[in-house]
CSV table of N, CA and C and ligand atoms in Angstrom, one decimal:
chain,number,residue,atom,x,y,z
A,1,MET,N,-17.2,7.4,-0.4
A,1,MET,CA,-17.2,7.5,-1.7
A,1,MET,C,-15.7,5.5,-2.2
A,2,GLU,N,-16.1,5.2,-3.3
A,2,GLU,CA,-15.3,3.9,-3.1
A,2,GLU,C,-13.7,3.9,-3.2
A,3,GLN,N,-13.2,3.0,-2.6
A,3,GLN,CA,-11.6,3.2,-3.1
A,3,GLN,C,-11.3,1.9,-3.5
A,4,THR,N,-10.4,2.1,-4.2
A,4,THR,CA,-9.6,0.9,-4.2
A,4,THR,C,-7.9,1.0,-4.3
A,5,PHE,N,-7.2,0.0,-3.6
A,5,PHE,CA,-5.8,-0.3,-4.0
A,5,PHE,C,-4.9,-0.9,-5.1
A,6,ILE,N,-4.0,0.0,-5.4
A,6,ILE,CA,-3.6,-0.5,-6.8
A,6,ILE,C,-1.7,-0.5,-6.2
A,7,MET,N,-1.5,-1.5,-6.5
A,7,MET,CA,-0.3,-1.5,-6.2
A,7,MET,C,1.1,-2.0,-7.7
A,8,ILE,N,2.1,-0.8,-8.3
A,8,ILE,CA,2.9,-1.3,-9.4
A,8,ILE,C,3.9,-2.0,-9.1
A,9,LYS,N,3.9,-3.1,-10.0
A,9,LYS,CA,4.9,-4.6,-8.9
A,9,LYS,C,5.8,-3.1,-9.8
A,10,PRO,N,7.4,-4.4,-8.8
A,10,PRO,CA,8.7,-4.3,-8.9
A,10,PRO,C,8.9,-4.6,-11.0
A,11,ASP,N,8.6,-5.0,-11.9
A,11,ASP,CA,8.9,-4.6,-12.7
A,11,ASP,C,8.3,-4.0,-13.5
A,12,GLY,N,7.1,-3.4,-13.2
A,12,GLY,CA,6.0,-2.1,-13.6
A,12,GLY,C,7.2,-1.0,-13.6
A,13,VAL,N,7.8,-1.0,-12.1
A,13,VAL,CA,8.5,0.8,-11.6
A,13,VAL,C,9.7,0.5,-12.3
A,14,GLN,N,10.7,-0.8,-13.1
A,14,GLN,CA,11.8,-1.0,-13.3
A,14,GLN,C,11.5,-1.0,-14.9
A,15,ARG,N,10.3,-1.2,-15.2
A,15,ARG,CA,10.0,-0.5,-17.2
A,15,ARG,C,9.5,0.9,-17.0
A,16,GLY,N,9.4,1.6,-15.9
A,16,GLY,CA,9.2,2.8,-16.2
A,16,GLY,C,7.8,3.6,-16.8
A,17,LEU,N,7.1,2.4,-15.7
A,17,LEU,CA,5.1,2.6,-16.5
A,17,LEU,C,4.8,3.2,-15.4
A,18,ILE,N,5.6,3.7,-14.4
A,18,ILE,CA,4.8,4.4,-13.1
A,18,ILE,C,3.7,5.6,-13.8
A,19,GLY,N,4.6,6.5,-14.6
A,19,GLY,CA,3.7,7.7,-15.1
A,19,GLY,C,2.7,7.3,-16.1
A,20,GLU,N,2.5,6.4,-17.2
A,20,GLU,CA,1.9,5.5,-18.1
A,20,GLU,C,0.2,4.9,-17.3
A,21,ILE,N,1.0,4.7,-16.3
A,21,ILE,CA,-0.5,3.9,-15.5
A,21,ILE,C,-1.2,4.8,-14.3
A,22,ILE,N,-0.5,5.9,-13.9
A,22,ILE,CA,-1.1,7.3,-12.6
A,22,ILE,C,-2.0,7.7,-14.0
A,23,CYS,N,-1.0,7.6,-15.4
A,23,CYS,CA,-1.6,8.9,-16.5
A,23,CYS,C,-3.2,8.6,-16.7
A,24,ARG,N,-3.5,6.4,-17.1
A,24,ARG,CA,-4.4,5.9,-17.3
A,24,ARG,C,-6.0,6.0,-16.1
A,25,PHE,N,-5.1,5.6,-15.2
A,25,PHE,CA,-6.1,5.9,-13.6
A,25,PHE,C,-6.7,7.5,-13.2
A,26,GLU,N,-6.0,7.9,-13.6
A,26,GLU,CA,-6.3,10.5,-13.8
A,26,GLU,C,-7.2,10.4,-14.8
A,27,LYS,N,-6.6,10.0,-15.8
A,27,LYS,CA,-8.0,10.3,-17.5
A,27,LYS,C,-9.8,9.6,-16.6
A,28,LYS,N,-9.2,8.7,-17.1
A,28,LYS,CA,-10.6,7.6,-17.5
A,28,LYS,C,-11.7,8.6,-16.1
A,29,GLY,N,-10.6,9.1,-14.6
A,29,GLY,CA,-11.5,10.6,-14.1
A,29,GLY,C,-11.6,9.7,-12.2
A,30,PHE,N,-10.8,8.5,-12.9
A,30,PHE,CA,-10.3,8.8,-10.7
A,30,PHE,C,-9.6,9.5,-9.6
A,31,THR,N,-9.3,9.6,-8.9
A,31,THR,CA,-8.8,10.3,-8.0
A,31,THR,C,-7.7,10.0,-6.7
A,32,LEU,N,-6.2,10.4,-6.8
A,32,LEU,CA,-5.5,9.9,-6.4
A,32,LEU,C,-5.7,10.1,-5.1
A,33,LYS,N,-5.7,9.4,-3.4
A,33,LYS,CA,-5.7,9.5,-2.4
A,33,LYS,C,-4.8,9.4,-1.4
A,34,GLY,N,-3.7,8.0,-2.0
A,34,GLY,CA,-2.6,8.2,-1.4
A,34,GLY,C,-1.6,7.3,-2.5
A,35,LEU,N,0.1,7.8,-2.6
A,35,LEU,CA,0.8,7.2,-2.7
A,35,LEU,C,2.6,7.3,-2.2
A,36,LYS,N,2.7,6.4,-2.6
A,36,LYS,CA,4.1,5.6,-2.5
A,36,LYS,C,4.9,4.6,-2.6
A,37,LEU,N,6.3,5.2,-3.2
A,37,LEU,CA,7.5,4.4,-3.5
A,37,LEU,C,8.3,3.0,-2.7
A,38,MET,N,8.2,2.5,-2.4
A,38,MET,CA,8.1,1.3,-1.0
A,38,MET,C,8.4,0.2,-1.2
A,39,SER,N,9.8,-0.6,-0.7
A,39,SER,CA,10.3,-1.8,-0.7
A,39,SER,C,9.7,-2.3,0.3
A,40,VAL,N,9.5,-3.6,0.2
A,40,VAL,CA,8.4,-4.1,0.8
A,40,VAL,C,9.0,-6.0,1.4
A,41,GLU,N,9.6,-6.0,2.8
A,41,GLU,CA,9.9,-7.0,3.6
A,41,GLU,C,8.7,-8.3,3.2
A,42,ARG,N,9.9,-9.4,2.9
A,42,ARG,CA,9.2,-10.9,3.2
A,42,ARG,C,7.8,-10.7,3.6
A,43,ALA,N,8.3,-10.7,5.5
A,43,ALA,CA,6.7,-10.8,6.2
A,43,ALA,C,5.7,-9.6,5.4
A,44,PHE,N,5.9,-8.5,5.0
A,44,PHE,CA,4.4,-7.9,4.7
A,44,PHE,C,4.7,-8.6,3.1
A,45,ALA,N,4.9,-9.1,1.8
A,45,ALA,CA,4.6,-9.4,1.0
A,45,ALA,C,3.8,-11.1,0.9
A,46,GLU,N,4.3,-11.8,2.0
A,46,GLU,CA,3.2,-12.8,2.4
A,46,GLU,C,2.4,-12.3,3.1
A,47,LYS,N,2.3,-11.1,3.9
A,47,LYS,CA,0.5,-10.7,5.0
A,47,LYS,C,-0.2,-10.5,3.3
A,48,HIS,N,-0.1,-9.6,2.5
A,48,HIS,CA,-0.3,-9.5,1.4
A,48,HIS,C,-1.3,-10.3,0.5
A,49,TYR,N,-0.3,-11.3,0.8
A,49,TYR,CA,-0.9,-12.0,-0.7
A,49,TYR,C,-1.7,-13.5,0.2
A,50,GLU,N,-2.0,-13.5,1.9
A,50,GLU,CA,-1.9,-14.8,2.3
A,50,GLU,C,-3.0,-15.5,2.0
A,51,ASP,N,-4.1,-15.0,1.3
A,51,ASP,CA,-5.0,-16.2,0.7
A,51,ASP,C,-4.6,-16.7,-0.7
A,52,LEU,N,-3.3,-16.6,-0.8
A,52,LEU,CA,-2.8,-17.5,-1.9
A,52,LEU,C,-1.6,-18.2,-1.2
A,53,SER,N,-1.4,-18.1,0.0
A,53,SER,CA,-0.6,-19.1,0.1
A,53,SER,C,0.0,-20.6,0.3
A,54,ALA,N,-1.7,-21.2,0.0
A,54,ALA,CA,-1.3,-22.8,-0.8
A,54,ALA,C,-1.0,-22.5,-2.0
A,55,LYS,N,-0.8,-21.6,-2.8
A,55,LYS,CA,-0.5,-21.8,-4.8
A,55,LYS,C,0.4,-22.4,-4.5
A,56,PRO,N,1.2,-23.1,-5.8
A,56,PRO,CA,2.2,-23.5,-6.0
A,56,PRO,C,3.1,-22.4,-6.0
A,57,PHE,N,2.2,-20.9,-6.8
A,57,PHE,CA,3.3,-20.1,-7.3
A,57,PHE,C,3.8,-18.8,-6.0
A,58,PHE,N,3.6,-19.7,-5.1
A,58,PHE,CA,2.8,-18.4,-3.3
A,58,PHE,C,4.9,-18.1,-3.2
A,59,GLY,N,5.7,-18.5,-3.5
A,59,GLY,CA,7.0,-19.0,-3.4
A,59,GLY,C,7.8,-17.6,-4.4
A,60,GLY,N,7.7,-17.3,-5.6
A,60,GLY,CA,7.7,-17.2,-6.6
A,60,GLY,C,7.0,-15.5,-6.7
A,61,LEU,N,5.8,-15.9,-6.0
A,61,LEU,CA,5.3,-14.5,-6.4
A,61,LEU,C,6.0,-13.1,-5.3
A,62,VAL,N,6.1,-14.2,-3.9
A,62,VAL,CA,6.8,-13.2,-2.9
A,62,VAL,C,8.0,-12.8,-3.3
A,63,GLU,N,9.4,-13.9,-3.4
A,63,GLU,CA,9.7,-13.4,-4.2
A,63,GLU,C,9.9,-12.0,-5.8
A,64,TYR,N,9.4,-11.9,-5.8
A,64,TYR,CA,8.7,-11.4,-7.0
A,64,TYR,C,8.9,-9.7,-6.5
A,65,ILE,N,7.8,-9.3,-5.5
A,65,ILE,CA,7.7,-8.1,-5.1
A,65,ILE,C,8.3,-8.3,-4.2
A,66,ILE,N,8.7,-8.6,-4.0
A,66,ILE,CA,10.2,-8.2,-2.7
A,66,ILE,C,11.6,-7.7,-3.7
A,67,SER,N,11.1,-7.8,-4.8
A,67,SER,CA,13.1,-7.9,-6.4
A,67,SER,C,12.9,-6.6,-5.8
A,68,GLY,N,12.2,-5.5,-5.9
A,68,GLY,CA,13.1,-4.0,-5.8
A,68,GLY,C,11.3,-3.5,-5.6
A,69,PRO,N,11.8,-1.9,-6.0
A,69,PRO,CA,10.1,-1.1,-5.1
A,69,PRO,C,9.2,-1.3,-6.0
A,70,VAL,N,7.9,-1.0,-5.5
A,70,VAL,CA,6.5,-0.6,-5.7
A,70,VAL,C,6.2,0.6,-5.4
A,71,VAL,N,5.0,0.5,-6.2
A,71,VAL,CA,4.3,2.1,-5.4
A,71,VAL,C,3.3,1.0,-5.0
A,72,ALA,N,2.8,1.7,-4.4
A,72,ALA,CA,1.3,1.5,-3.4
A,72,ALA,C,0.0,2.4,-3.8
A,73,MET,N,-0.5,3.0,-3.9
A,73,MET,CA,-2.2,3.4,-4.2
A,73,MET,C,-3.2,3.0,-3.8
A,74,VAL,N,-3.5,4.3,-3.2
A,74,VAL,CA,-4.7,4.3,-3.5
A,74,VAL,C,-5.9,5.2,-4.1
A,75,TRP,N,-6.8,4.7,-5.3
A,75,TRP,CA,-8.1,5.9,-6.5
A,75,TRP,C,-9.1,5.6,-5.6
A,76,GLU,N,-10.0,6.6,-5.8
A,76,GLU,CA,-11.0,7.0,-5.3
A,76,GLU,C,-11.9,6.7,-6.3
A,77,GLY,N,-13.3,6.9,-6.5
A,77,GLY,CA,-14.5,6.6,-7.5
A,77,GLY,C,-15.6,6.2,-7.5
A,78,LYS,N,-16.5,6.3,-8.6
A,78,LYS,CA,-17.5,5.5,-8.4
A,78,LYS,C,-17.0,4.6,-9.3
A,79,GLY,N,-17.5,3.0,-8.5
A,79,GLY,CA,-17.2,1.8,-8.8
A,79,GLY,C,-15.4,1.9,-9.3
A,80,VAL,N,-14.8,1.8,-8.7
A,80,VAL,CA,-13.1,2.4,-8.9
A,80,VAL,C,-12.8,0.7,-9.0
A,81,VAL,N,-13.4,0.0,-7.5
A,81,VAL,CA,-12.9,-1.3,-7.5
A,81,VAL,C,-12.5,-2.5,-9.3
A,82,ALA,N,-14.0,-2.0,-9.5
A,82,ALA,CA,-14.3,-3.2,-10.4
A,82,ALA,C,-13.8,-2.6,-12.2
A,83,THR,N,-14.1,-1.4,-11.9
A,83,THR,CA,-13.5,-0.3,-13.1
A,83,THR,C,-11.6,-0.7,-13.4
A,84,GLY,N,-11.1,-0.3,-12.0
A,84,GLY,CA,-9.7,-0.4,-12.2
A,84,GLY,C,-8.8,-1.7,-12.5
A,85,ARG,N,-10.2,-2.8,-12.1
A,85,ARG,CA,-9.9,-4.2,-13.0
A,85,ARG,C,-9.5,-4.2,-13.8
A,86,LYS,N,-10.5,-3.8,-14.5
A,86,LYS,CA,-10.9,-3.2,-16.3
A,86,LYS,C,-9.8,-2.4,-17.0
A,87,LEU,N,-9.2,-2.1,-16.5
A,87,LEU,CA,-8.1,-1.0,-17.0
A,87,LEU,C,-6.8,-1.9,-16.4
A,88,ILE,N,-7.0,-2.5,-15.7
A,88,ILE,CA,-5.5,-3.9,-15.5
A,88,ILE,C,-5.7,-4.8,-16.1
A,89,GLY,N,-6.7,-5.3,-16.9
A,89,GLY,CA,-7.4,-6.5,-18.0
A,89,GLY,C,-6.4,-7.8,-16.3
A,90,ALA,N,-7.0,-9.4,-17.3
A,90,ALA,CA,-6.8,-10.1,-17.3
A,90,ALA,C,-6.0,-10.5,-16.1
A,91,THR,N,-5.4,-11.4,-15.2
A,91,THR,CA,-4.4,-11.7,-14.7
A,91,THR,C,-2.9,-12.0,-15.5
A,92,ASN,N,-4.1,-13.2,-16.1
A,92,ASN,CA,-2.7,-13.4,-17.6
A,92,ASN,C,-2.1,-12.5,-18.5
A,93,PRO,N,-1.8,-12.2,-18.6
A,93,PRO,CA,-1.3,-10.6,-19.3
A,93,PRO,C,-1.8,-11.5,-20.6
A,94,LEU,N,-1.4,-13.0,-21.7
A,94,LEU,CA,-1.8,-12.9,-22.4
A,94,LEU,C,-3.4,-13.6,-23.3
A,95,ALA,N,-4.2,-13.1,-22.1
A,95,ALA,CA,-5.7,-13.2,-22.2
A,95,ALA,C,-6.6,-11.9,-21.9
A,96,SER,N,-5.8,-11.0,-21.8
A,96,SER,CA,-5.7,-9.7,-21.6
A,96,SER,C,-5.8,-8.7,-23.1
A,97,GLU,N,-7.3,-8.2,-23.0
A,97,GLU,CA,-7.5,-7.1,-24.2
A,97,GLU,C,-6.7,-5.8,-24.0
A,98,PRO,N,-6.3,-5.7,-25.2
A,98,PRO,CA,-4.7,-4.7,-26.2
A,98,PRO,C,-5.5,-3.7,-25.5
A,99,GLY,N,-4.9,-3.2,-25.3
A,99,GLY,CA,-5.7,-1.3,-24.1
A,99,GLY,C,-6.2,-1.3,-22.9
A,100,THR,N,-5.6,-2.8,-22.9
A,100,THR,CA,-5.5,-2.5,-20.5
A,100,THR,C,-4.0,-2.5,-20.3
A,101,ILE,N,-4.3,-2.5,-19.5
A,101,ILE,CA,-2.8,-2.3,-19.0
A,101,ILE,C,-2.2,-3.3,-19.0
A,102,ARG,N,-2.7,-4.7,-18.2
A,102,ARG,CA,-1.6,-5.4,-19.1
A,102,ARG,C,-1.8,-6.0,-20.4
A,103,GLY,N,-2.6,-6.3,-20.7
A,103,GLY,CA,-2.7,-5.9,-22.5
A,103,GLY,C,-2.3,-5.1,-23.8
A,104,ASP,N,-1.2,-4.1,-23.2
A,104,ASP,CA,-0.5,-3.5,-23.6
A,104,ASP,C,1.1,-3.0,-23.3
A,105,PHE,N,1.1,-3.9,-22.1
A,105,PHE,CA,2.6,-4.2,-21.5
A,105,PHE,C,2.9,-5.6,-20.9
A,106,ALA,N,2.5,-6.4,-21.0
A,106,ALA,CA,2.3,-7.7,-20.0
A,106,ALA,C,3.0,-8.8,-20.8
A,107,ILE,N,3.5,-9.8,-20.8
A,107,ILE,CA,3.1,-10.8,-21.6
A,107,ILE,C,3.5,-12.5,-21.0
A,108,ASP,N,3.3,-12.5,-19.0
A,108,ASP,CA,4.0,-13.5,-18.6
A,108,ASP,C,3.1,-12.4,-17.2
A,109,ILE,N,2.1,-14.2,-16.5
A,109,ILE,CA,1.7,-14.2,-15.5
A,109,ILE,C,2.0,-13.3,-14.3
A,110,GLY,N,3.8,-13.8,-14.3
A,110,GLY,CA,4.2,-13.7,-13.4
A,110,GLY,C,5.2,-12.7,-12.9
A,111,ARG,N,4.8,-12.1,-14.4
A,111,ARG,CA,5.6,-10.6,-14.3
A,111,ARG,C,4.6,-9.5,-15.2
A,112,ASN,N,3.1,-9.5,-13.7
A,112,ASN,CA,2.2,-9.1,-15.1
A,112,ASN,C,1.6,-7.6,-14.8
A,113,VAL,N,2.8,-6.7,-13.7
A,113,VAL,CA,2.9,-5.7,-13.9
A,113,VAL,C,2.0,-4.6,-13.2
A,114,ILE,N,1.4,-4.8,-12.8
A,114,ILE,CA,0.3,-4.4,-11.6
A,114,ILE,C,-1.2,-5.0,-11.2
A,115,HIS,N,-1.0,-4.8,-9.9
A,115,HIS,CA,-2.0,-5.4,-8.7
A,115,HIS,C,-3.1,-4.5,-9.0
A,116,GLY,N,-4.4,-4.9,-8.3
A,116,GLY,CA,-5.2,-4.2,-8.1
A,116,GLY,C,-6.1,-4.8,-7.1
A,117,SER,N,-7.3,-4.2,-6.3
A,117,SER,CA,-7.8,-5.2,-5.0
A,117,SER,C,-9.2,-5.7,-6.1
A,118,ASP,N,-9.8,-6.7,-6.0
A,118,ASP,CA,-11.0,-8.0,-6.5
A,118,ASP,C,-11.9,-7.9,-6.1
A,119,SER,N,-11.8,-7.0,-4.3
A,119,SER,CA,-13.4,-6.9,-4.3
A,119,SER,C,-13.4,-5.6,-3.2
A,120,VAL,N,-14.7,-4.6,-3.1
A,120,VAL,CA,-14.8,-3.8,-2.6
A,120,VAL,C,-13.3,-4.4,-0.5
A,121,ALA,N,-14.4,-5.6,-0.4
A,121,ALA,CA,-13.9,-5.6,1.2
A,121,ALA,C,-12.9,-6.4,1.2
A,122,SER,N,-11.9,-6.2,-0.5
A,122,SER,CA,-10.4,-6.2,-0.5
A,122,SER,C,-10.3,-5.9,-0.2
A,123,ALA,N,-10.2,-4.6,-1.0
A,123,ALA,CA,-10.0,-3.1,-0.7
A,123,ALA,C,-9.5,-2.9,0.5
A,124,SER,N,-10.8,-2.7,1.0
A,124,SER,CA,-10.6,-2.2,2.4
A,124,SER,C,-9.7,-2.9,3.5
A,125,LYS,N,-9.3,-4.1,3.2
A,125,LYS,CA,-8.0,-4.7,4.3
A,125,LYS,C,-6.5,-4.1,3.8
A,126,GLU,N,-6.4,-4.3,2.2
A,126,GLU,CA,-5.2,-3.7,1.2
A,126,GLU,C,-4.8,-2.6,1.8
A,127,ILE,N,-5.9,-1.4,1.7
A,127,ILE,CA,-5.7,-0.6,2.3
A,127,ILE,C,-5.0,-0.3,3.6
A,128,ALA,N,-5.7,-0.9,4.5
A,128,ALA,CA,-5.8,-0.8,6.2
A,128,ALA,C,-4.4,-1.4,6.1
A,129,LEU,N,-3.4,-2.4,5.2
A,129,LEU,CA,-2.7,-3.6,5.6
A,129,LEU,C,-1.2,-1.6,5.4
A,130,TRP,N,-1.5,-1.9,3.5
A,130,TRP,CA,-0.6,-0.7,2.9
A,130,TRP,C,-0.4,1.0,3.5
A,131,PHE,N,-1.6,1.1,4.1
A,131,PHE,CA,-1.3,2.6,4.5
A,131,PHE,C,-2.1,3.0,6.0
A,132,PRO,N,-1.9,2.4,6.9
A,132,PRO,CA,-2.5,2.7,8.3
A,132,PRO,C,-2.2,4.1,8.7
A,133,ASP,N,-1.6,5.3,8.2
A,133,ASP,CA,-1.9,6.0,9.0
A,133,ASP,C,-3.0,6.1,7.9
A,134,GLY,N,-3.7,6.1,7.5
A,134,GLY,CA,-4.3,7.0,6.4
A,134,GLY,C,-3.9,6.9,5.1
A,135,THR,N,-4.8,7.9,4.4
A,135,THR,CA,-4.4,8.6,2.5
A,135,THR,C,-4.7,10.2,3.2
A,136,VAL,N,-4.4,11.0,2.1
A,136,VAL,CA,-5.6,12.5,1.9
A,136,VAL,C,-6.2,12.3,2.0
A,137,ASN,N,-7.3,13.3,2.8
A,137,ASN,CA,-8.2,13.9,2.7
A,137,ASN,C,-8.3,15.4,1.4
A,138,TRP,N,-8.4,14.7,0.5
A,138,TRP,CA,-8.8,16.0,-0.9
A,138,TRP,C,-9.9,15.1,-1.8
A,139,GLN,N,-10.8,16.0,-1.6
A,139,GLN,CA,-11.8,16.0,-3.3
A,139,GLN,C,-11.2,16.7,-4.6
A,140,SER,N,-11.3,15.7,-5.5
A,140,SER,CA,-11.7,16.7,-6.8
A,140,SER,C,-12.7,17.3,-7.1
A,141,THR,N,-12.1,19.0,-8.4
A,141,THR,CA,-13.2,19.3,-8.2
A,141,THR,C,-14.0,19.2,-9.3
A,142,VAL,N,-12.8,18.3,-9.7
A,142,VAL,CA,-13.6,17.6,-11.4
A,142,VAL,C,-14.6,17.2,-11.8
A,143,HIS,N,-15.6,16.5,-10.6
A,143,HIS,CA,-16.8,15.7,-10.3
A,143,HIS,C,-17.1,16.3,-9.5
B,1,CMP,P1,-2.4,-10.6,-8.7
B,1,CMP,O1,-3.4,-9.4,-9.2
B,1,CMP,O2,-1.3,-9.3,-7.9
B,1,CMP,O3,-2.7,-11.3,-7.7
B,1,CMP,C1,-2.4,-12.5,-7.7
B,1,CMP,C2,-0.8,-12.4,-8.0
B,1,CMP,O4,-0.8,-14.0,-8.1
B,1,CMP,C3,-1.6,-12.1,-9.3
B,1,CMP,O5,-1.6,-10.6,-10.3
B,1,CMP,C4,-0.1,-12.7,-10.5
B,1,CMP,O6,0.9,-11.8,-10.5
B,1,CMP,C5,0.1,-14.1,-9.4
B,1,CMP,N1,-0.1,-15.2,-10.5
B,1,CMP,C6,-1.5,-15.5,-10.5
B,1,CMP,N2,-1.5,-17.1,-11.0
B,1,CMP,C7,-0.4,-17.1,-11.6
B,1,CMP,C8,0.1,-17.7,-11.9
B,1,CMP,N3,-0.2,-19.3,-12.6
B,1,CMP,N4,1.8,-18.1,-11.9
B,1,CMP,C9,2.8,-17.4,-11.1
B,1,CMP,N5,1.2,-15.8,-10.7
B,1,CMP,C10,0.6,-15.9,-10.0
């Protein structure tokens, strides 16, 4: 079954949005397979965003991700990578539709609350990075 990596960024944690975000993924019907609250080191954040290392905002992005705890999660379900991105909304919160997480809770691209893998290949890479010991093996009986 398809899985995706979702991270609630430091602004999402500090603003008390953890429950709201988990609620949206649960209500949609996805299954939570891994969850941890953690602070990440600079080198780890740089590894997670290594594909963006040439971007002018890379330094600021890394500072933001290490500025406070994040919630790392693995969600599973049919089409969870693409549909998870729909629940999250466009990267720039000003372009995100109302009803999406970023559309409802953010206005700044540099403080956009949440990250979701952009492809099945990225999801598998990101899950291996963030959950090196694996995830919880259970199946929801709802589906
Ligand atoms: P995310 O979905 O985590 O993927 C890459 C991140 O880079 C993105 O969300 C934003 O947090 C950040 N990002 C992308 N474009 C910009 C930008 N123009 N300025 C600042 N941050 C950006």
